[in-house]
mmCIF file of C-alpha atoms in Angstrom:
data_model
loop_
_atom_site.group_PDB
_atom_site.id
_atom_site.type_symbol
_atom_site.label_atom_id
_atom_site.label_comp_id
_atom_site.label_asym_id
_atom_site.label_seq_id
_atom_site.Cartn_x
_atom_site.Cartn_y
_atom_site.Cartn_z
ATOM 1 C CA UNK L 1 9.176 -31.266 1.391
ATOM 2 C CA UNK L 2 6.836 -31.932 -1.839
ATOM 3 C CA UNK L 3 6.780 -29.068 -3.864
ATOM 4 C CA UNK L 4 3.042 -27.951 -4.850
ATOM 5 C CA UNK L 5 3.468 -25.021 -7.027
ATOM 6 C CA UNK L 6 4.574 -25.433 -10.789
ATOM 7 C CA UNK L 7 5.195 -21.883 -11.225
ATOM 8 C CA UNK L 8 9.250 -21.365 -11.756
ATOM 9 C CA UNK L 9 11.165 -19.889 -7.820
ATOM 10 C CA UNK L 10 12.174 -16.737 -10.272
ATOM 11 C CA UNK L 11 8.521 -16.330 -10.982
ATOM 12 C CA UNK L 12 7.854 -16.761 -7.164
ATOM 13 C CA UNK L 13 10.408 -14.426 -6.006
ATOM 14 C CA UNK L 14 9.518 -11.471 -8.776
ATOM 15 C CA UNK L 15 5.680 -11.943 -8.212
ATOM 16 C CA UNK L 16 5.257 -12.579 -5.032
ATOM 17 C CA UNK L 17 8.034 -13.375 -2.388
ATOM 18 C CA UNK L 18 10.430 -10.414 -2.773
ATOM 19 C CA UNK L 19 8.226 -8.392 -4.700
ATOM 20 C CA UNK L 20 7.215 -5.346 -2.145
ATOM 21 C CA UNK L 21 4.723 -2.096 -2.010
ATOM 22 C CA UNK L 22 7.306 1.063 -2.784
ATOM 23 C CA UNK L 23 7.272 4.106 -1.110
ATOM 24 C CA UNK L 24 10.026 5.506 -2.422
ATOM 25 C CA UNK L 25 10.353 5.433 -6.239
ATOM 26 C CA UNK L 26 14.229 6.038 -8.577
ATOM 27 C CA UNK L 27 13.462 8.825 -11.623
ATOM 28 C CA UNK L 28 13.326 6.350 -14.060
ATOM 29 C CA UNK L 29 10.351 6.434 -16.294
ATOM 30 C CA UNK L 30 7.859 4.371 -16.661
ATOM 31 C CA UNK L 31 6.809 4.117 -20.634
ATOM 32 C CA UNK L 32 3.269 3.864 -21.841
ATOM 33 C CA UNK L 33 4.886 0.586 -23.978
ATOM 34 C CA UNK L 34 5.375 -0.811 -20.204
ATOM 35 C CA UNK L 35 2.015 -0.058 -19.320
ATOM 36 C CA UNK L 36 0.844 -1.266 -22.627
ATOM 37 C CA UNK L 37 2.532 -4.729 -22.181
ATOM 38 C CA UNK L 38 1.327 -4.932 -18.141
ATOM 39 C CA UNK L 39 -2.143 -4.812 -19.733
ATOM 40 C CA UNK L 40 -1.885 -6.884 -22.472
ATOM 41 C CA UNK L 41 -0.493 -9.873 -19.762
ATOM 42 C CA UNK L 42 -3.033 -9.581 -16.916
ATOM 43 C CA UNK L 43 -6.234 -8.548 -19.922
ATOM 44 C CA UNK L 44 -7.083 -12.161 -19.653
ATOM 45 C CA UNK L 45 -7.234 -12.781 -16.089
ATOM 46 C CA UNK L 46 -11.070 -13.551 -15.805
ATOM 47 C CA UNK L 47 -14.032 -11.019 -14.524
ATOM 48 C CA UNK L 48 -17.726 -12.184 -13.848
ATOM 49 C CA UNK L 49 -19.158 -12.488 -17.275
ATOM 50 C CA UNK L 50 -15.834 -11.006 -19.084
ATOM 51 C CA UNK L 51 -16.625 -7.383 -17.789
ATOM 52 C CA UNK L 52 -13.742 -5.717 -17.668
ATOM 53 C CA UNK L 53 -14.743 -3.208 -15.818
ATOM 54 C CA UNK L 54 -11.394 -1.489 -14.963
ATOM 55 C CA UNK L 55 -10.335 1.683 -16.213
ATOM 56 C CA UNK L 56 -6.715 3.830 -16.126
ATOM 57 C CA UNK L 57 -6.092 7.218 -15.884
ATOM 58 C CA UNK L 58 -2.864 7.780 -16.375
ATOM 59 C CA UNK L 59 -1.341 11.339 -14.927
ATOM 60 C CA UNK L 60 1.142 12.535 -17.339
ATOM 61 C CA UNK L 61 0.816 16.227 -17.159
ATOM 62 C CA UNK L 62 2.169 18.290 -14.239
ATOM 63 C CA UNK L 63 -1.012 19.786 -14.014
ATOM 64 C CA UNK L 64 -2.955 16.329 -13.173
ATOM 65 C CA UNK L 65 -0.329 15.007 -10.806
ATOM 66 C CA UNK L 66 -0.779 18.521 -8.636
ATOM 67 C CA UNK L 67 -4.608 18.352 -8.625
ATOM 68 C CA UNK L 68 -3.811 14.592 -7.663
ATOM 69 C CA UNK L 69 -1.519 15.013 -5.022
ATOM 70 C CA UNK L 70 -4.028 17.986 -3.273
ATOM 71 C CA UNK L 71 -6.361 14.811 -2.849
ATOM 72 C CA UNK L 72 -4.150 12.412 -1.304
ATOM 73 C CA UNK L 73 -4.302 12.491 2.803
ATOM 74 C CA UNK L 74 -1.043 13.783 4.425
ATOM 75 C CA UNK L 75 0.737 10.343 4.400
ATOM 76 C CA UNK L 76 0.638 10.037 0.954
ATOM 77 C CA UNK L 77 1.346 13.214 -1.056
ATOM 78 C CA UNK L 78 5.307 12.197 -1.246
ATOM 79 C CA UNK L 79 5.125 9.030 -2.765
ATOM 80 C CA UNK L 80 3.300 9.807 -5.440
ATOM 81 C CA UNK L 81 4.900 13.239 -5.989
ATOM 82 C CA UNK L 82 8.021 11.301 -6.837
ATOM 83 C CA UNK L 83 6.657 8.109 -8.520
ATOM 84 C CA UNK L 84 7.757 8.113 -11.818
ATOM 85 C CA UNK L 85 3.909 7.187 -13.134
ATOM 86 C CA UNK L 86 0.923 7.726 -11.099
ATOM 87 C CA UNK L 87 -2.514 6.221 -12.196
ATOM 88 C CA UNK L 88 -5.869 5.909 -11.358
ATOM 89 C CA UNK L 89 -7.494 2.611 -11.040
ATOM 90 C CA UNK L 90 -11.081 3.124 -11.474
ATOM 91 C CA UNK L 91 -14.065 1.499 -11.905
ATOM 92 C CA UNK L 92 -16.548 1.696 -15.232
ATOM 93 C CA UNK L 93 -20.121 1.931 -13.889
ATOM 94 C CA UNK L 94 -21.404 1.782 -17.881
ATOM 95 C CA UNK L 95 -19.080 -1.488 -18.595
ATOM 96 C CA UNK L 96 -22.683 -3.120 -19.105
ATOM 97 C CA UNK L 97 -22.438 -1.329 -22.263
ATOM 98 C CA UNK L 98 -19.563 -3.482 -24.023
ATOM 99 C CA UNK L 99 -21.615 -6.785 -23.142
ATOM 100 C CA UNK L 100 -22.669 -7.171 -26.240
ATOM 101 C CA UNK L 101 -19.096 -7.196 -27.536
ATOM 102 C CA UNK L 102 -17.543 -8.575 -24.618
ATOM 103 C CA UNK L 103 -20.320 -11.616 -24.147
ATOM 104 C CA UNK L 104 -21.977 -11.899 -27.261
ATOM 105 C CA UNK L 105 -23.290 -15.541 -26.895
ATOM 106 C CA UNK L 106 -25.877 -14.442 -23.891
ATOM 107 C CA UNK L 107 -27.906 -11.322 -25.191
ATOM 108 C CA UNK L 108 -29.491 -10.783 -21.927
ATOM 109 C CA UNK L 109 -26.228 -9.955 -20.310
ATOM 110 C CA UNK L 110 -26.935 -6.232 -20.286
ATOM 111 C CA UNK L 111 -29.828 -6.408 -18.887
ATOM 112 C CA UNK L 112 -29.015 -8.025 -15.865
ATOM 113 C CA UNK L 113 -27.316 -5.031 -15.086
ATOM 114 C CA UNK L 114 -30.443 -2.475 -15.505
ATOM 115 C CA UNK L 115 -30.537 -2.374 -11.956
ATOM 116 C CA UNK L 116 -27.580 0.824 -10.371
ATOM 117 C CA UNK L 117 -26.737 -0.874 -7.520
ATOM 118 C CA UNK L 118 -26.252 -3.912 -9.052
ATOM 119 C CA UNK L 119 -24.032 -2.621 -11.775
ATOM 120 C CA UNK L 120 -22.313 -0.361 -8.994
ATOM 121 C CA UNK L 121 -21.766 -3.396 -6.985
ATOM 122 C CA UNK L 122 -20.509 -5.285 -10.103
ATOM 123 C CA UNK L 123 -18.078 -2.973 -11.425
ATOM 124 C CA UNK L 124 -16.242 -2.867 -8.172
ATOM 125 C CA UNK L 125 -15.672 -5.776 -7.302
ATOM 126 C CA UNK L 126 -14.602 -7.042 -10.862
ATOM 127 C CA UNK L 127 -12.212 -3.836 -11.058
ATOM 128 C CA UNK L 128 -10.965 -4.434 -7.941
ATOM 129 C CA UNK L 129 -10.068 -8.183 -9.146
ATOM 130 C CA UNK L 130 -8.923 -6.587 -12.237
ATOM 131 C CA UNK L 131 -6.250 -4.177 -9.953
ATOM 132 C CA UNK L 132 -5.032 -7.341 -7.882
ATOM 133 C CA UNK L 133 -4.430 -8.866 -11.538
ATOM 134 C CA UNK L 134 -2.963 -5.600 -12.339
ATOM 135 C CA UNK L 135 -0.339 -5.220 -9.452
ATOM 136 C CA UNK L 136 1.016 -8.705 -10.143
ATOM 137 C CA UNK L 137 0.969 -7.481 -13.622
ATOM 138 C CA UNK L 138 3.476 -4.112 -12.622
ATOM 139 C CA UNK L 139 5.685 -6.880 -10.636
ATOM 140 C CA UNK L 140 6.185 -8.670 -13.639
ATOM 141 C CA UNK L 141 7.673 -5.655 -15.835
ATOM 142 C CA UNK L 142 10.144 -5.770 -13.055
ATOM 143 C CA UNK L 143 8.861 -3.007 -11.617
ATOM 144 C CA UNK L 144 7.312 -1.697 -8.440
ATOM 145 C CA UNK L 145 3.538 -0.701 -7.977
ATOM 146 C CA UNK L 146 2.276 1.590 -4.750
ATOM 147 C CA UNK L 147 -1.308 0.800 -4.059
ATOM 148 C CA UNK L 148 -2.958 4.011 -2.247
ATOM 149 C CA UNK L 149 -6.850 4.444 -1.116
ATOM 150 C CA UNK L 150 -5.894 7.261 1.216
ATOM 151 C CA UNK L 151 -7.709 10.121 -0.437
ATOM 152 C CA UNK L 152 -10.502 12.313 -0.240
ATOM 153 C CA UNK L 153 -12.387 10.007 -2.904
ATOM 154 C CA UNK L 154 -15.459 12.348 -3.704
ATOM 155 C CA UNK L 155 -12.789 15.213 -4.312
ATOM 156 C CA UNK L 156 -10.712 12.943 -7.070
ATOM 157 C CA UNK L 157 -13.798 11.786 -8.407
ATOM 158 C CA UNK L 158 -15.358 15.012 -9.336
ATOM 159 C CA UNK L 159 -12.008 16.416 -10.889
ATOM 160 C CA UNK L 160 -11.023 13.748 -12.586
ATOM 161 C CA UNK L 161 -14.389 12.039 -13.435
ATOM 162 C CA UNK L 162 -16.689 14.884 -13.770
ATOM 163 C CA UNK L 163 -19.370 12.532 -15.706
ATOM 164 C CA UNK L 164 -19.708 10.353 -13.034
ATOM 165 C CA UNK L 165 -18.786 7.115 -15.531
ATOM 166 C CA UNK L 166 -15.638 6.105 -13.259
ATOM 167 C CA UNK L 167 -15.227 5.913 -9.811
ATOM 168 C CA UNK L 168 -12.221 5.751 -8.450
ATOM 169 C CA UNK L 169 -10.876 2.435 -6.285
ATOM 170 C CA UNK L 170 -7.176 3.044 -5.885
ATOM 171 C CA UNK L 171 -4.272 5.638 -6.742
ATOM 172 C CA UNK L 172 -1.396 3.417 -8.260
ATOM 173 C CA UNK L 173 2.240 4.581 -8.555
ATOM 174 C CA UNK L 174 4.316 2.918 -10.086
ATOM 175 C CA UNK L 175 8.576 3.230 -10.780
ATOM 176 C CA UNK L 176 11.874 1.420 -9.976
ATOM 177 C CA UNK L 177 12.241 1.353 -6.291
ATOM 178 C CA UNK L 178 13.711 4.612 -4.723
ATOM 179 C CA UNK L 179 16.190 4.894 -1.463
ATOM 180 C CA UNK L 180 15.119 2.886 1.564
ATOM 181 C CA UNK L 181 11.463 1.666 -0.640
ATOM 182 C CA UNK L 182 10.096 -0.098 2.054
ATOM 183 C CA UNK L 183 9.884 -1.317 5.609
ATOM 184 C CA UNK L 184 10.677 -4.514 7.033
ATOM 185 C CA UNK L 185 7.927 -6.906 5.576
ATOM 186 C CA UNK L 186 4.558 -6.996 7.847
ATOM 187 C CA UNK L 187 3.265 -10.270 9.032
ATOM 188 C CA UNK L 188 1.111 -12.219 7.115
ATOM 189 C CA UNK L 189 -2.180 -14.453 8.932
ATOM 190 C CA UNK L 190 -0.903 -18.202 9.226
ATOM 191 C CA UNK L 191 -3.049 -20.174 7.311
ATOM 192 C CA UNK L 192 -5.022 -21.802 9.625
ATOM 193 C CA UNK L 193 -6.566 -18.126 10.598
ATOM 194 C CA UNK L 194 -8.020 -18.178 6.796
ATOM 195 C CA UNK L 195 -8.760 -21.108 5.510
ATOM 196 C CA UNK L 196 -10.918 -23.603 7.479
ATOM 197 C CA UNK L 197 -13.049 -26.879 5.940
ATOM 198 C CA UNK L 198 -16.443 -27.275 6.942
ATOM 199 C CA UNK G 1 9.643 -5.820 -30.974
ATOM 200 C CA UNK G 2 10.717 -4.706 -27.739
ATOM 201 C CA UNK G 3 10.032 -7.126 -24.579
ATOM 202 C CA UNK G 4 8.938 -4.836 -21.520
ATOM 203 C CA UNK G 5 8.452 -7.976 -18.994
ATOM 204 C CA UNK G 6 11.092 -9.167 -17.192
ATOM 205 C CA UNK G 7 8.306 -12.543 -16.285
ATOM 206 C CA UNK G 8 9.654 -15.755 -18.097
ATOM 207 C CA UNK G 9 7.618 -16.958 -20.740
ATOM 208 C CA UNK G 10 6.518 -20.262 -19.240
ATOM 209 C CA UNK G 11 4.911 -17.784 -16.394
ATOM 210 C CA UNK G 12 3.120 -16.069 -18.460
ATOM 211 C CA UNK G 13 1.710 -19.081 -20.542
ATOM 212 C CA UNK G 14 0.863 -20.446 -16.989
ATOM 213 C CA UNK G 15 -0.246 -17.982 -15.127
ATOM 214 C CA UNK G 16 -1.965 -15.564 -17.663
ATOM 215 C CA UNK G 17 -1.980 -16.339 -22.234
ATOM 216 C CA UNK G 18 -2.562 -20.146 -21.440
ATOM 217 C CA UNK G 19 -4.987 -20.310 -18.006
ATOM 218 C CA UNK G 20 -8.678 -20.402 -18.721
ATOM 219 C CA UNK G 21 -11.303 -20.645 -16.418
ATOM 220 C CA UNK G 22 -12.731 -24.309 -16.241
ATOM 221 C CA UNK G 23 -15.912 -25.415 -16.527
ATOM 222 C CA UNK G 24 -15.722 -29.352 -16.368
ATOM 223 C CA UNK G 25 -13.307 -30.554 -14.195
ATOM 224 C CA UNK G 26 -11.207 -34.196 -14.168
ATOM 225 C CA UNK G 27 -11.282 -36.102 -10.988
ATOM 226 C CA UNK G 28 -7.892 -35.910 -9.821
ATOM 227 C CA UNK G 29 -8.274 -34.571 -5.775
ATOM 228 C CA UNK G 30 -7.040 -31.523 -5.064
ATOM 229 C CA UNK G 31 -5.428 -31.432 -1.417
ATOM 230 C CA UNK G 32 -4.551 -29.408 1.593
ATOM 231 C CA UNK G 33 -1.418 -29.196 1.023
ATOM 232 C CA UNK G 34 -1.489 -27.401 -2.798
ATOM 233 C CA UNK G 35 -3.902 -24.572 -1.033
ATOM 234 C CA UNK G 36 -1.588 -24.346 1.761
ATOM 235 C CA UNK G 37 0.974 -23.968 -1.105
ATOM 236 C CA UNK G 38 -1.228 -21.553 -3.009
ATOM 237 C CA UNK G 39 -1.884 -19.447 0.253
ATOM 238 C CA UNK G 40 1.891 -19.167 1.136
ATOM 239 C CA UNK G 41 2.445 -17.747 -2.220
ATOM 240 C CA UNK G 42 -0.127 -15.488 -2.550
ATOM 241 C CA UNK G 43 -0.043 -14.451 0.915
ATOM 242 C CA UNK G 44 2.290 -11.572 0.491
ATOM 243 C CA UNK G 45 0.199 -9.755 -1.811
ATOM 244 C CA UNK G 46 -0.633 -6.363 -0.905
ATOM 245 C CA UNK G 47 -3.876 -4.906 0.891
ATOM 246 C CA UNK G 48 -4.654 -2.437 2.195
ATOM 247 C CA UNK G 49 -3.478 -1.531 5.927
ATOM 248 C CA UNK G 50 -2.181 -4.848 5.689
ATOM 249 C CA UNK G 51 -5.492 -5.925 6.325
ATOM 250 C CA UNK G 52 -5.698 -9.647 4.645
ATOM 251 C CA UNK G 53 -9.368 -9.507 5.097
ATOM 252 C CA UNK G 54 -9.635 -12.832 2.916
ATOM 253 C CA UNK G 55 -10.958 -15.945 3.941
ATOM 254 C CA UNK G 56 -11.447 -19.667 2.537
ATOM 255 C CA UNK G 57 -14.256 -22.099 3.302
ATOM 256 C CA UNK G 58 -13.055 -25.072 1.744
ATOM 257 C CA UNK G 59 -16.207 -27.366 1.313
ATOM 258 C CA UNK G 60 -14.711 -31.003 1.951
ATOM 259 C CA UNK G 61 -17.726 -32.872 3.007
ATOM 260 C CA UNK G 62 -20.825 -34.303 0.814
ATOM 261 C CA UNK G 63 -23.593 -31.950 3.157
ATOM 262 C CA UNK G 64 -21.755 -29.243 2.647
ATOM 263 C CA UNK G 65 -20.701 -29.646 -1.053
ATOM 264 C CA UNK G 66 -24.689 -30.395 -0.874
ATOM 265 C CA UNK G 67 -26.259 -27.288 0.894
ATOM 266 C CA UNK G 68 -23.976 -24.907 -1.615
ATOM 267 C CA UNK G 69 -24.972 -26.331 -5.241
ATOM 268 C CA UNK G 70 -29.184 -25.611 -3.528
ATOM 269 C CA UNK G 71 -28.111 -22.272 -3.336
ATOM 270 C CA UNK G 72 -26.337 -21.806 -6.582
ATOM 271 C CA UNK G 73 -27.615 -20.554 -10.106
ATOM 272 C CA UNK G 74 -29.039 -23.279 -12.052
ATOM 273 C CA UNK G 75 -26.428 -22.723 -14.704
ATOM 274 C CA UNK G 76 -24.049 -22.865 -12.728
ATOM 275 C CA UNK G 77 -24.906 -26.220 -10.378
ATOM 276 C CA UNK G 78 -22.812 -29.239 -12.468
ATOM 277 C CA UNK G 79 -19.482 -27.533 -12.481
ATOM 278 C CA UNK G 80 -19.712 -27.527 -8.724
ATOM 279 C CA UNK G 81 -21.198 -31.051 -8.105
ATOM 280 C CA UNK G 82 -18.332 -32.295 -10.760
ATOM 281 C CA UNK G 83 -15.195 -29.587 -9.334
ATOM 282 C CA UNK G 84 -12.692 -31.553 -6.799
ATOM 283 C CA UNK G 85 -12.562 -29.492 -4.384
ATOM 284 C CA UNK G 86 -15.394 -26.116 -3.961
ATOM 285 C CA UNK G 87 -13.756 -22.733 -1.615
ATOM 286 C CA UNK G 88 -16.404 -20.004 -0.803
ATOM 287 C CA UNK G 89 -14.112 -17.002 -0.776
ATOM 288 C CA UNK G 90 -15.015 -14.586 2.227
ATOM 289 C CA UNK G 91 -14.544 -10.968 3.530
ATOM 290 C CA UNK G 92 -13.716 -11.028 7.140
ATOM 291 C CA UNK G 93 -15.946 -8.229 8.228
ATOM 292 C CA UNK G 94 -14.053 -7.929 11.866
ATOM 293 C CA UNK G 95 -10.564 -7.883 9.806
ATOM 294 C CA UNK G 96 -9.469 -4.612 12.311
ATOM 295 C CA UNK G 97 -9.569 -7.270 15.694
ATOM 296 C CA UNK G 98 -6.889 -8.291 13.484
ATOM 297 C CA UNK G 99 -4.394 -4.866 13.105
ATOM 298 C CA UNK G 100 -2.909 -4.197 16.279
ATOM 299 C CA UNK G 101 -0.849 -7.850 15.014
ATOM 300 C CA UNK G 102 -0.573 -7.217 11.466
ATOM 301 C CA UNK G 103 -0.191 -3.338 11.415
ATOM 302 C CA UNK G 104 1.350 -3.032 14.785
ATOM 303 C CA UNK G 105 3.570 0.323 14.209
ATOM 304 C CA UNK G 106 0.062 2.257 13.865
ATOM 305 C CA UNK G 107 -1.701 1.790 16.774
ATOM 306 C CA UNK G 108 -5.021 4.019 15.979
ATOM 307 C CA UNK G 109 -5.121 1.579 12.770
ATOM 308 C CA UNK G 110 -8.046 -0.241 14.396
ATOM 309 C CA UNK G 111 -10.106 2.800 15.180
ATOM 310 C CA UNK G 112 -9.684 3.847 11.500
ATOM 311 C CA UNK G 113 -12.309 1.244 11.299
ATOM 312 C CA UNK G 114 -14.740 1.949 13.692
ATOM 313 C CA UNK G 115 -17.543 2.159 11.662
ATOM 314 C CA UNK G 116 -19.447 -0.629 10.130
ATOM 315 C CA UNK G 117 -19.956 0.681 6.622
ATOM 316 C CA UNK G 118 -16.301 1.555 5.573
ATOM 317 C CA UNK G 119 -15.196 -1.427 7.446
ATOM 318 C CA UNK G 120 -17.106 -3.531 4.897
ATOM 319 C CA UNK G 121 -16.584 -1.598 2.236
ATOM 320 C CA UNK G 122 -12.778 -1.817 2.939
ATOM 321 C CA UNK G 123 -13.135 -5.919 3.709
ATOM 322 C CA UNK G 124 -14.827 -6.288 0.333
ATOM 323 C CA UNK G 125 -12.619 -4.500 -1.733
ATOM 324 C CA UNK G 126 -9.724 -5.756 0.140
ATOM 325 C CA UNK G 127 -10.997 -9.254 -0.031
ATOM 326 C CA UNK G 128 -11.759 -9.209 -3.623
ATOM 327 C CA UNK G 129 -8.182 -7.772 -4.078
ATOM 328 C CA UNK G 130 -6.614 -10.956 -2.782
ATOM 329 C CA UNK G 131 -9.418 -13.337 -5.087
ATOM 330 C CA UNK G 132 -7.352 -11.776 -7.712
ATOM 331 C CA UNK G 133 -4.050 -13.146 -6.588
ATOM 332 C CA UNK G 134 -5.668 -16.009 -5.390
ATOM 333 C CA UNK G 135 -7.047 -17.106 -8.653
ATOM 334 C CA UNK G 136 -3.263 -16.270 -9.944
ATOM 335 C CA UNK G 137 -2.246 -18.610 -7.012
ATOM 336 C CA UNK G 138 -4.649 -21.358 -8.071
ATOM 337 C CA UNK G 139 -2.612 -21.238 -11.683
ATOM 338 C CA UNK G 140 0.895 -21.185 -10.023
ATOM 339 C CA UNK G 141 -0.141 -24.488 -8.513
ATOM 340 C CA UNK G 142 -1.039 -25.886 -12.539
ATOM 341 C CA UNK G 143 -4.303 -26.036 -11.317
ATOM 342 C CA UNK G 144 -7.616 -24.009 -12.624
ATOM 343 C CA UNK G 145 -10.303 -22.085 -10.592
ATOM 344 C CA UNK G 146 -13.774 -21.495 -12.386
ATOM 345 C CA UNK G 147 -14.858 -18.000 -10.031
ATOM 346 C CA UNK G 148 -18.631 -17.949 -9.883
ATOM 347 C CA UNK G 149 -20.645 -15.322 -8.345
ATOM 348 C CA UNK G 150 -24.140 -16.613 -9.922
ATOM 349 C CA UNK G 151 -25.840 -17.438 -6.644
ATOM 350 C CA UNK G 152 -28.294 -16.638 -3.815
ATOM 351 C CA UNK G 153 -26.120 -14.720 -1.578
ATOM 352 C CA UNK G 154 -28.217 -14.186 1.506
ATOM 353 C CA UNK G 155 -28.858 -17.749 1.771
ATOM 354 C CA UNK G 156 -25.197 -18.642 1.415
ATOM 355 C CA UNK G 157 -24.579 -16.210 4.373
ATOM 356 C CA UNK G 158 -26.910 -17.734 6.095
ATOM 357 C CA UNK G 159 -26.267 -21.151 6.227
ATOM 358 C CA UNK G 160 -22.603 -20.810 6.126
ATOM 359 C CA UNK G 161 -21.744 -17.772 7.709
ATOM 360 C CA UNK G 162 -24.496 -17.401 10.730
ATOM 361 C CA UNK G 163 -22.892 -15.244 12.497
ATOM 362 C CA UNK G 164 -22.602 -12.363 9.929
ATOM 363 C CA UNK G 165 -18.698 -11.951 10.574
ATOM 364 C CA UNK G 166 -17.877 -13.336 6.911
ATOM 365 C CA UNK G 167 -19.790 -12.850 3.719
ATOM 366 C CA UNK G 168 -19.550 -14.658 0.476
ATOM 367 C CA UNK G 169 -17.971 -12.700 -2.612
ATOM 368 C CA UNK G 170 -16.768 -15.820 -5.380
ATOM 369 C CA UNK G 171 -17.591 -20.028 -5.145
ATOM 370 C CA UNK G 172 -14.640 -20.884 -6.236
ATOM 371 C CA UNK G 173 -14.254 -24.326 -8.390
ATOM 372 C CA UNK G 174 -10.823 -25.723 -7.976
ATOM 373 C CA UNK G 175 -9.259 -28.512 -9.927
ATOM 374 C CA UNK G 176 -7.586 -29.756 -13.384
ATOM 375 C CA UNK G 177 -9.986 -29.316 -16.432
ATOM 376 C CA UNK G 178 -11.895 -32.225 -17.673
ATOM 377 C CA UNK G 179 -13.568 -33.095 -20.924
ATOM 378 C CA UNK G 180 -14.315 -29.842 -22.819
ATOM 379 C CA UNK G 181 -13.445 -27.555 -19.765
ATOM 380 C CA UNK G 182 -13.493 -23.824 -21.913
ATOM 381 C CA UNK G 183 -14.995 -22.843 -25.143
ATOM 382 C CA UNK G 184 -12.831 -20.506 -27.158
ATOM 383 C CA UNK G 185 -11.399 -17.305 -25.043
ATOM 384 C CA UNK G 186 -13.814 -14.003 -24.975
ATOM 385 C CA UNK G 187 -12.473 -10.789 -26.741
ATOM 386 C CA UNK G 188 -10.948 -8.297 -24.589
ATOM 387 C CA UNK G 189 -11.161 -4.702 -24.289
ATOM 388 C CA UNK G 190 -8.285 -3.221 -26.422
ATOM 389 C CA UNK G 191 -5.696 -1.212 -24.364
ATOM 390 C CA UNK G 192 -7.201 2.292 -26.333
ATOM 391 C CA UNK G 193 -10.492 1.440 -24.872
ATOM 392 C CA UNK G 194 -9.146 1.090 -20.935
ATOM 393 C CA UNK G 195 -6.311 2.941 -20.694
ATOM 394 C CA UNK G 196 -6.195 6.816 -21.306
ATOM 395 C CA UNK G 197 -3.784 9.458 -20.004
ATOM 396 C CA UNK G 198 -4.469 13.145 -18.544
#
């Protein structure tokens, strides 16, 4: 069978085809230099007029990562009590202001985004492009990343964004795998349940 | 200086430092198979709940092709008549009929869901999620995507999606670049600026 991708079958495998959601995490650390050099990889991935909307909080301080885990639902406190690194992935509702900077060639750019709901609507979409980026970005520092939205949202938003700038889209741990990390892979849709040709 | 990915340098030339988003495209076809290819990659990409709310409209026929440049952005009309092959990226709104087969071990999953508003919110986060890895995909395969989300949405909805089960979040332009395809790469936001720790 032709082969369509040109991406190397290590590249595959660490990306994509063995690289799973952890729920258990080893102590290793995770090193702001590794969370330096995810970013600097998956920066240039593209966002609707280079917004760049995504922000991280990381939770370094015993302090945050309690406050944290009292927001998480049930289900989730465990995960990210061991994770090595826990983040938050939020969302910049002022990235409008860095247009100028960011898209300098179309002065009108920030005013396309006068509007709230538009720039709401904006900012989370791009950041949530910006964390898919982001995840493959974990996979390839060879480690794992733990996507969780099961929270009480409001309640991590007013501790950990009092001035209402950020809004938070997704709790991220990330580590080395732990004992037993995950499940038997779910099933995936065939393809002929997603894409169709009109 | 240290190295902190494990991702081979070719990958990340491909995939990430090298890929631009195109905006002329060359003729070469792009096929079924190399988005088959694409989706079989990018497939196992996490959402959440498993819920793979994605889902491709590829646009193979001259009405169609047709119908979608009336409803884009002036700006943004040539690089669609001239792109090989035009997607419209969709969030499956009724993604839950879906979880009893793709999250089977939880079988109140689909209630979870119930209502309308955080069902869509969850498909369009969830959705633009995988347009992450998809446009990742799209690079695997040595080819580029040009995302645009300059359009008149409503109208796309409703000529392509009548039924209100899927709505539009990217056009995607799929193909190798052509003549001038990118002018030179916009800054990005330095790790100081997106990236803080509590």
């Amino acid at each position: 069978m032709e082969d369509h991708l040109m991406l190397a079958d290590e590249a595959r495998r660490l990306l994509f085809l063995e690289a799973r959601t952890a729920n258990t995490f080893a102590a290793d650390p995770v090193s702001d230099e590794q969370v330096r050099a995810v970013y600097d990889l998956v920066k240039y991935a593209p966002t609707s007029m280079n917004q760049q909307p995504m922000r991280l909080l990381l939770l370094r301080s015993q302090d945050s990562r309690k406050r944290l885990i009292g927001h998480l639902a049930k289900g989730n406190k465990q995960k990210s009590e061991e994770a090595p690194l826990v983040a938050l992935l939020a969302a910049d509702m002022n990235f409008h202001e860095r247009l100028p900077e960011v898209f300098p060639h179309v002065p009108a750019a920030q005013s396309l985004y006068a509007d709230v709901a538009v720039r709401e609507q904006s900012a989370k979409f791009n950041a949530a492009l910006q964390l898919g980026y982001f995840i493959i970005g974990v996979r390839a520092a060879g480690l794992c990343a733990g996507p969780i939205v099961g929270y009480d949202e409001q309640a991590i938003n007013r501790d950990f964004f009092p001035d209402g700038d950020r809004r938070v889209l997704a709790v991220l741990n990330i580590g080395l795998p732990g004992i037993a990390p995950w499940f038997p892979r779910l099933p995936r849709l065939p393809y002929e349940d997603v894409v169709s040709t009109v």
